[in-house]
Amino acid sequence: MKICVIGAGYVGLVSGSCFADLGNFVWCVDKDKQKIDMLNNNQIPIFEPGLKDLINKNYSSGRLKFTTNLNLAVKNSDIIFICVGTPTSNKKGSADLRYVYKVVAELSLYINKFKIIVTKSTVPVTTGDKIEKIILKKKRKKLFEVVSNPEFLREGEAIRDFRFPDRIVIGANSKIATKKLKSLYDPLIKKGAIFFSTNRRGAELIKYASNAFLATKISFMNEISNLCEKTGVNVEDVSIGIGLDKRIGSRFLRVGPAYGGSCFPKDTKALTFTGTLFKTDLSIIKSVIKSNEKRRIFLTERVKKILSNKIKNKKITFLGVTFKPNTDDMRQSSSLLMIPYLHERGAKINYYDPSGEKKEFSRLKNVFFCNDINEACEKVDLVIIHTEWDEFKSLDFKKLYRKRKFKIYDMRNLYSPRDMKKQGFSYHSIGRQN
Ligand code: UGA
């Protein structure tokens, strides 16, 4: 099939290259010339395992092309995927749909024959109706269908998630569009992916409800972990114990600092805004947002406690600062609050992250990026495991603290408290007896 993907960001690049890999011809369009030039010169603007090879392979085969020319890409495609950003727009947290509507207004000028226009960007329920209206204004004849096909890709695992999705959701108000999208995804359906079709508004809401539900699961466990700490219960046992109930499921019950990233914080806020718009009180999601915000402060206070309330002049190391492993993404990472908070109170911070130095900390005088774990842990008082990168999972702490003994705060529960105690480490983790 001939496909146009608008937006060479995270979703667009992953989806575009995966569609090309399934044998389709894909035009990937972005108005950012620098980005398109990079892509045409074999450089990838984002960090995602496996993406560079996938893009190279499909670019060389001629099935994947990059351009700034929307007209060319739209005219030569049957299906158009809108993959532009929908950031948080204002204090109330609604989704900023400016980029979506701009793209729609422009592409509608180039519709020369029947096209299916698909939103892959996360857009609030009823956005598809508005998109339809915008295009209808420009076109007399109905030469298009607007469909919702939300993505469920996780950063760091996006290619795998595209190839082996739990489900493919298509929200369309016509059978032709559903059929066409189903045949596009046929190679994945044949490999076992479940295809689920509903109407357009249904698919739009499924995306937000999914992210909000996952965020709720995480926050729920994080709060239970606080109770575990007070009652001497191991939170990992609770996760396993409840996860074995198939109605609950074992995934997304891992405790940690606070969920972050470009999706959960933004989408939970946007969903409560939609609730307000439609006079529906989404009180559960509102409390999840509050609980997650409090969590960052709660854990930073815990750091203070571990250091016997003396932060001034203490040397603290962060292992990992991104919101999760296998990405360089810092958006809404809890480290963005924790590091400045400790820095302001006089701590000296070292950090090491496999994805490299972060501009977010460059202005902080006493925050230093280290090139490796050894350098980061040299002569420090406390080591915080903030992000669960693989390389932090089997550290030789004895070797690391040759020069000075440090305390360990494992915010991802990577080590066993019992083993750590046996080896004589001052070890703290989340929701477990230390
Ligand atoms: C999330 C969803 O998982 C994807 O399905 C969705 O497509 C994507 O948002 C999106 O809307 O685009 P992502 O933000 O990449 O994906 O990352 P997740 O793996 O979901 O992690 C989000 C946050 O939750 C991270 O900070 C992670 O550390 C935290 N988390 C996750 C936990 O604290 N515990 C868990 O058990 C799982």
XYZ file of C-alpha atoms and ligand atoms in Angstrom:
471
model
C 0.000 0.000 0.000
C 1.030 3.604 -0.418
C 1.283 5.409 2.860
C 2.050 8.930 4.002
C 3.176 9.463 7.593
C 3.072 13.073 8.755
C 5.479 13.875 11.589
C 8.950 12.318 11.716
C 8.922 12.199 15.514
C 8.853 9.179 17.712
C 5.527 7.689 16.611
C 5.917 8.650 12.946
C 9.411 7.287 12.511
C 8.727 4.008 14.265
C 5.373 3.425 12.555
C 6.627 4.596 9.142
C 9.678 2.355 9.135
C 7.690 -0.616 10.466
C 5.005 -0.171 7.774
C 7.761 -0.003 5.125
C 9.268 -3.152 6.583
C 5.930 -4.905 6.034
C 6.341 -4.191 2.306
C 4.463 -0.889 1.973
C 5.715 2.267 0.275
C 5.994 5.011 2.847
C 6.531 8.752 2.539
C 7.554 10.215 5.849
C 6.940 13.977 5.915
C 8.086 16.632 8.329
C 8.198 20.399 7.986
C 11.510 20.445 9.857
C 14.023 20.493 6.985
C 16.976 19.847 9.246
C 15.370 16.659 10.512
C 14.538 15.462 6.999
C 18.091 16.243 5.832
C 19.445 14.224 8.745
C 17.221 11.268 7.887
C 18.231 11.473 4.218
C 21.852 11.401 5.377
C 21.536 8.267 7.430
C 21.230 10.050 10.804
C 18.414 9.293 13.232
C 17.096 12.202 15.334
C 15.778 10.030 18.182
C 17.121 7.263 20.399
C 15.249 3.994 19.985
C 16.881 0.541 19.986
C 16.823 -1.059 16.515
C 15.375 1.965 14.728
C 18.533 2.991 12.862
C 18.948 -0.439 11.256
C 15.275 -0.621 10.369
C 15.317 2.808 8.739
C 18.542 2.032 6.842
C 17.187 -1.249 5.542
C 13.941 0.214 4.251
C 15.491 3.441 2.984
C 17.976 1.464 0.876
C 15.180 -0.711 -0.505
C 13.384 2.448 -1.669
C 10.262 1.697 0.368
C 10.882 4.484 2.874
C 11.374 8.068 1.776
C 11.757 11.319 3.700
C 10.516 14.663 2.462
C 9.293 18.099 3.490
C 6.894 18.125 0.530
C 3.445 17.310 1.944
C 1.745 17.771 -1.424
C 3.931 15.118 -3.073
C 3.497 12.673 -0.199
C -0.296 13.095 0.087
C -0.910 12.850 -3.654
C 1.082 9.619 -3.847
C -0.629 7.870 -0.924
C -3.877 6.078 -0.154
C -3.587 6.153 3.617
C -2.344 9.186 5.544
C -1.252 8.821 9.155
C -1.147 11.931 11.308
C 1.650 11.451 13.833
C 2.338 14.983 15.091
C 2.661 15.901 18.765
C -0.272 16.718 21.041
C 1.478 18.300 24.040
C -0.228 19.686 27.136
C -1.535 23.124 26.262
C -2.372 25.088 29.383
C -2.740 24.986 33.125
C -5.913 22.959 32.857
C -3.971 20.289 31.019
C -5.939 19.961 27.787
C -4.216 18.513 24.722
C -2.835 21.122 22.345
C -4.267 20.139 18.975
C -2.772 23.050 17.062
C -0.347 20.875 15.107
C -2.990 18.299 14.224
C -5.433 20.896 12.878
C -2.713 22.720 10.966
C -1.621 19.547 9.230
C -5.237 18.645 8.448
C -5.951 22.063 6.908
C -2.869 21.767 4.750
C -3.285 18.186 3.629
C -6.908 18.787 2.699
C -5.648 21.057 -0.101
C -3.875 18.101 -1.698
C -6.606 15.465 -1.653
C -6.832 14.455 -5.312
C -8.589 11.070 -4.901
C -10.080 8.949 -2.104
C -7.843 8.948 1.002
C -8.097 7.455 4.425
C -6.851 9.912 7.024
C -5.808 8.268 10.240
C -4.968 9.845 13.571
C -2.165 7.986 15.321
C -1.381 11.011 17.456
C -3.139 10.739 20.811
C -6.202 12.942 20.364
C -9.160 13.510 22.707
C -12.489 11.901 21.959
C -14.419 13.859 19.250
C -11.240 15.205 17.581
C -11.926 13.020 14.514
C -15.306 14.780 14.117
C -13.549 18.153 14.064
C -10.964 16.926 11.565
C -13.778 15.769 9.307
C -15.393 19.201 9.473
C -12.133 20.970 8.580
C -11.630 18.822 5.482
C -15.279 19.055 4.440
C -14.945 22.831 4.379
C -12.282 22.519 1.677
C -13.768 19.637 -0.319
C -17.234 19.505 -1.778
C -17.212 15.815 -2.518
C -16.506 13.352 0.260
C -13.204 12.031 -0.944
C -11.994 10.859 2.421
C -12.636 8.948 5.654
C -11.250 9.951 9.015
C -10.172 7.012 11.178
C -8.605 6.648 14.618
C -5.821 4.085 15.035
C -4.157 4.762 18.395
C -0.624 3.578 19.005
C 0.394 1.600 22.060
C 4.165 1.753 21.580
C 6.421 2.023 24.595
C 9.619 4.008 24.239
C 12.591 1.683 24.223
C 10.438 -1.249 23.064
C 8.598 0.456 20.242
C 9.634 -1.783 17.351
C 8.801 -4.926 19.237
C 5.476 -3.403 20.350
C 4.653 -2.542 16.723
C 5.480 -6.011 15.461
C 3.836 -7.958 18.274
C 0.992 -5.801 19.567
C -1.525 -7.145 22.082
C -4.193 -5.570 19.903
C -4.713 -3.302 16.930
C -7.552 -0.854 17.490
C -9.303 0.781 14.568
C -12.039 3.322 15.104
C -13.911 4.033 11.902
C -17.394 5.102 10.998
C -17.377 3.235 7.671
C -16.821 -0.393 6.696
C -14.548 0.506 3.754
C -12.080 2.249 6.034
C -12.081 -0.581 8.584
C -11.494 -3.141 5.824
C -8.640 -1.187 4.304
C -6.895 -0.689 7.649
C -7.412 -4.343 8.505
C -5.663 -5.401 5.312
C -2.779 -3.036 6.084
C -2.303 -4.786 9.426
C -2.956 -8.236 8.010
C 0.683 -9.459 8.346
C 0.540 -8.708 12.099
C -2.941 -10.178 12.511
C -1.713 -13.396 10.853
C 1.041 -13.554 13.461
C -1.485 -13.410 16.283
C -2.303 -9.739 16.948
C -5.935 -9.209 17.876
C -7.811 -6.818 15.620
C -10.523 -4.836 17.299
C -12.720 -2.368 15.484
C -15.117 0.138 16.947
C -16.374 3.554 15.992
C -14.025 6.516 15.784
C -14.848 8.082 19.138
C -14.504 4.673 20.776
C -10.928 4.230 19.549
C -9.996 7.754 20.600
C -11.206 7.066 24.120
C -9.603 3.603 24.290
C -6.185 5.232 23.933
C -6.687 7.647 26.849
C -8.429 5.083 29.012
C -5.549 2.630 28.449
C -2.870 5.085 29.507
C -4.920 6.341 32.447
C -5.573 2.790 33.617
C -1.880 1.846 33.406
C -0.950 5.025 35.302
C -3.537 4.074 37.929
C -2.038 0.589 38.320
C 1.419 2.058 38.919
C 0.248 4.720 41.369
C -1.864 2.198 43.198
C 1.154 -0.046 43.783
C 3.327 2.911 44.734
C 0.842 3.836 47.460
C 0.585 0.214 48.613
C 4.399 0.191 48.861
C 4.187 3.050 51.368
C 1.884 0.930 53.500
C 4.235 -2.061 53.109
C 7.064 0.001 54.538
C 4.986 0.784 57.632
C 3.718 -2.759 58.160
C 6.768 -4.866 57.342
C 5.291 -6.425 54.216
C 7.313 -7.007 51.054
C 5.659 -5.085 48.195
C 7.082 -7.499 45.611
C 5.075 -10.283 47.276
C 1.945 -8.132 47.080
C 2.560 -7.456 43.358
C 2.936 -11.162 42.665
C 0.057 -12.090 44.946
C -2.432 -9.761 43.310
C -1.014 -10.124 39.783
C -1.699 -13.851 39.797
C -5.388 -12.988 39.709
C -6.021 -12.929 35.964
C -8.577 -10.168 36.451
C -5.760 -7.938 37.726
C -2.775 -9.158 35.673
C 0.877 -9.043 36.675
C 2.193 -6.274 34.423
C 2.660 -2.617 35.349
C 2.719 -3.351 39.050
C 6.398 -2.447 39.470
C 6.978 0.197 42.116
C 9.310 3.088 41.416
C 9.954 6.798 41.845
C 6.858 8.120 39.963
C 5.721 7.434 36.454
C 7.086 9.888 33.898
C 7.594 10.221 30.170
C 5.787 12.024 27.428
C 2.544 10.074 27.696
C 1.109 9.137 31.102
C 1.470 12.577 32.756
C 0.179 14.392 29.664
C -2.633 11.988 28.817
C -4.028 11.677 32.344
C -4.282 15.477 32.529
C -5.864 15.727 29.088
C -8.411 13.064 29.982
C -9.557 14.886 33.119
C -9.888 18.022 30.988
C -12.096 16.124 28.528
C -14.126 14.976 31.548
C -14.662 18.594 32.573
C -15.616 19.521 29.011
C -18.281 16.832 29.015
C -19.316 17.562 32.634
C -18.031 14.212 33.912
C -15.995 14.064 37.105
C -13.096 11.652 36.534
C -12.138 11.678 40.193
C -10.027 8.504 40.125
C -7.709 9.858 37.445
C -7.499 13.200 39.251
C -6.234 11.458 42.369
C -3.760 9.394 40.372
C -2.265 12.619 39.006
C -2.000 14.047 42.536
C -0.576 10.843 43.945
C 2.120 10.721 41.270
C 3.088 14.350 41.841
C 3.363 13.756 45.577
C 5.489 10.662 45.011
C 8.463 12.594 43.640
C 8.570 14.719 46.773
C 7.903 11.756 49.040
C 10.942 9.848 47.736
C 13.164 12.922 47.880
C 12.190 13.342 51.529
C 13.159 9.709 51.997
C 16.623 10.520 50.624
C 16.881 13.160 53.316
C 15.979 10.603 55.968
C 18.542 8.080 54.692
C 21.154 10.807 55.046
C 19.986 11.502 58.628
C 18.478 14.839 57.537
C 21.876 16.188 56.551
C 21.967 16.998 52.867
C 24.336 19.961 52.880
C 27.724 19.007 51.384
C 26.690 15.387 50.959
C 27.793 13.733 47.741
C 24.945 11.928 46.041
C 25.121 9.843 42.867
C 22.226 9.187 40.541
C 22.555 6.065 38.417
C 20.149 6.734 35.567
C 18.167 9.938 35.188
C 15.844 9.181 32.268
C 12.196 8.345 33.020
C 12.825 4.729 32.042
C 15.636 2.658 30.502
C 16.515 2.336 26.780
C 15.596 5.899 25.989
C 17.332 9.271 26.243
C 14.004 10.912 27.087
C 13.962 13.105 30.182
C 10.381 14.325 29.881
C 8.605 14.287 33.252
C 11.358 12.136 34.747
C 11.291 12.263 38.549
C 15.019 13.070 38.494
C 14.084 16.521 37.149
C 12.568 17.341 40.526
C 14.841 15.270 42.748
C 18.220 16.528 41.531
C 17.444 20.288 41.718
C 15.750 19.773 45.116
C 18.827 18.104 46.611
C 21.155 20.530 44.840
C 19.305 23.532 46.280
C 19.802 22.097 49.747
C 23.544 21.964 49.319
C 24.172 18.444 47.993
C 26.769 17.751 45.331
C 25.371 15.468 42.672
C 27.139 13.087 40.317
C 25.084 11.355 37.697
C 25.695 8.742 35.095
C 23.193 7.717 32.444
C 23.963 5.344 29.556
C 22.129 7.737 27.206
C 24.609 10.524 28.002
C 24.784 13.984 29.526
C 21.576 15.974 29.993
C 21.154 19.631 29.144
C 18.464 19.852 31.840
C 21.176 19.853 34.538
C 23.811 21.924 32.763
C 22.946 25.113 34.679
C 23.237 23.525 38.106
C 26.641 24.384 39.512
C 27.185 21.294 41.604
C 25.671 18.672 39.329
C 28.241 16.691 37.364
C 27.873 14.187 34.563
C 30.280 11.248 34.859
C 31.466 9.079 32.012
C 31.037 5.784 33.804
C 29.698 4.128 36.929
C 33.095 3.936 38.676
C 33.727 7.639 38.303
C 30.165 8.453 39.423
C 30.430 6.379 42.608
C 33.876 7.498 43.720
C 33.988 8.986 47.227
C 30.252 9.600 47.568
C 27.835 9.287 50.513
C 24.793 7.883 48.760
C 24.133 6.091 45.469
C 20.577 6.288 44.140
C 19.514 3.799 41.494
C 16.935 5.927 39.741
C 16.427 4.184 36.374
C 16.586 0.422 35.826
C 19.096 0.275 32.952
C 20.463 -3.264 32.520
C 23.980 -2.187 33.419
C 22.846 -1.278 36.956
C 21.388 -4.708 37.629
C 24.520 -6.578 38.757
C 26.866 -4.003 40.177
C 29.875 -5.005 42.245
C 29.300 -2.551 45.089
C 32.350 -3.699 47.040
C 34.564 -2.767 44.126
C 32.690 0.506 43.656
C 33.152 1.661 47.220
C 36.800 0.843 47.611
C 37.617 4.442 48.504
C 34.597 5.342 50.628
C 31.584 3.404 51.921
C 28.326 4.763 50.626
C 24.663 4.101 51.295
C 22.464 2.736 48.522
C 18.905 3.773 47.727
C 17.505 1.433 45.117
C 14.354 3.093 43.755
C 13.702 0.199 41.355
C 14.122 -2.751 43.736
C 16.853 -4.325 41.598
C 18.628 -6.064 44.490
C 17.592 -8.373 47.276
C 17.569 -6.626 50.680
C 18.630 -9.877 52.355
C 21.690 -10.364 50.091
C 22.665 -6.750 50.462
C 22.403 -6.943 54.248
C 24.482 -10.141 54.293
C 27.219 -8.353 52.418
C 27.106 -5.515 54.918
C 25.712 -2.796 52.695
C 23.546 0.017 53.975
C 20.770 -0.690 51.516
C 17.343 0.926 51.152
C 14.686 0.068 48.610
C 10.959 0.603 48.088
C 8.225 -1.145 50.044
C 10.531 -3.778 51.495
C 12.326 -4.390 54.755
C 15.864 -3.139 54.516
C 3.271 4.437 27.517
C 2.414 3.194 27.311
O 2.976 2.092 28.029
C 2.316 2.840 25.829
O 1.422 1.749 25.650
C 1.780 4.059 25.065
O 1.699 3.808 23.676
C 2.690 5.243 25.316
O 2.749 5.511 26.720
C 2.103 6.424 24.562
O 0.994 6.846 24.886
O 2.687 6.832 23.547
P 5.923 4.916 27.652
O 5.543 6.268 28.173
O 6.922 4.823 26.569
O 4.613 4.127 27.123
O 6.535 4.100 28.850
P 6.056 2.991 29.896
O 6.883 1.792 29.710
O 4.603 2.805 29.876
O 6.492 3.685 31.275
C 5.925 4.915 31.715
C 6.373 5.228 33.122
O 5.798 4.299 34.049
C 7.887 5.142 33.342
O 8.298 6.199 34.150
C 8.083 3.798 34.042
O 9.229 3.753 34.848
C 6.810 3.737 34.867
N 6.419 2.345 35.225
C 6.024 1.481 34.277
C 6.435 1.974 36.555
O 6.799 2.771 37.449
N 6.031 0.721 36.886
C 5.628 -0.184 35.957
O 5.266 -1.314 36.344
C 5.631 0.208 34.627
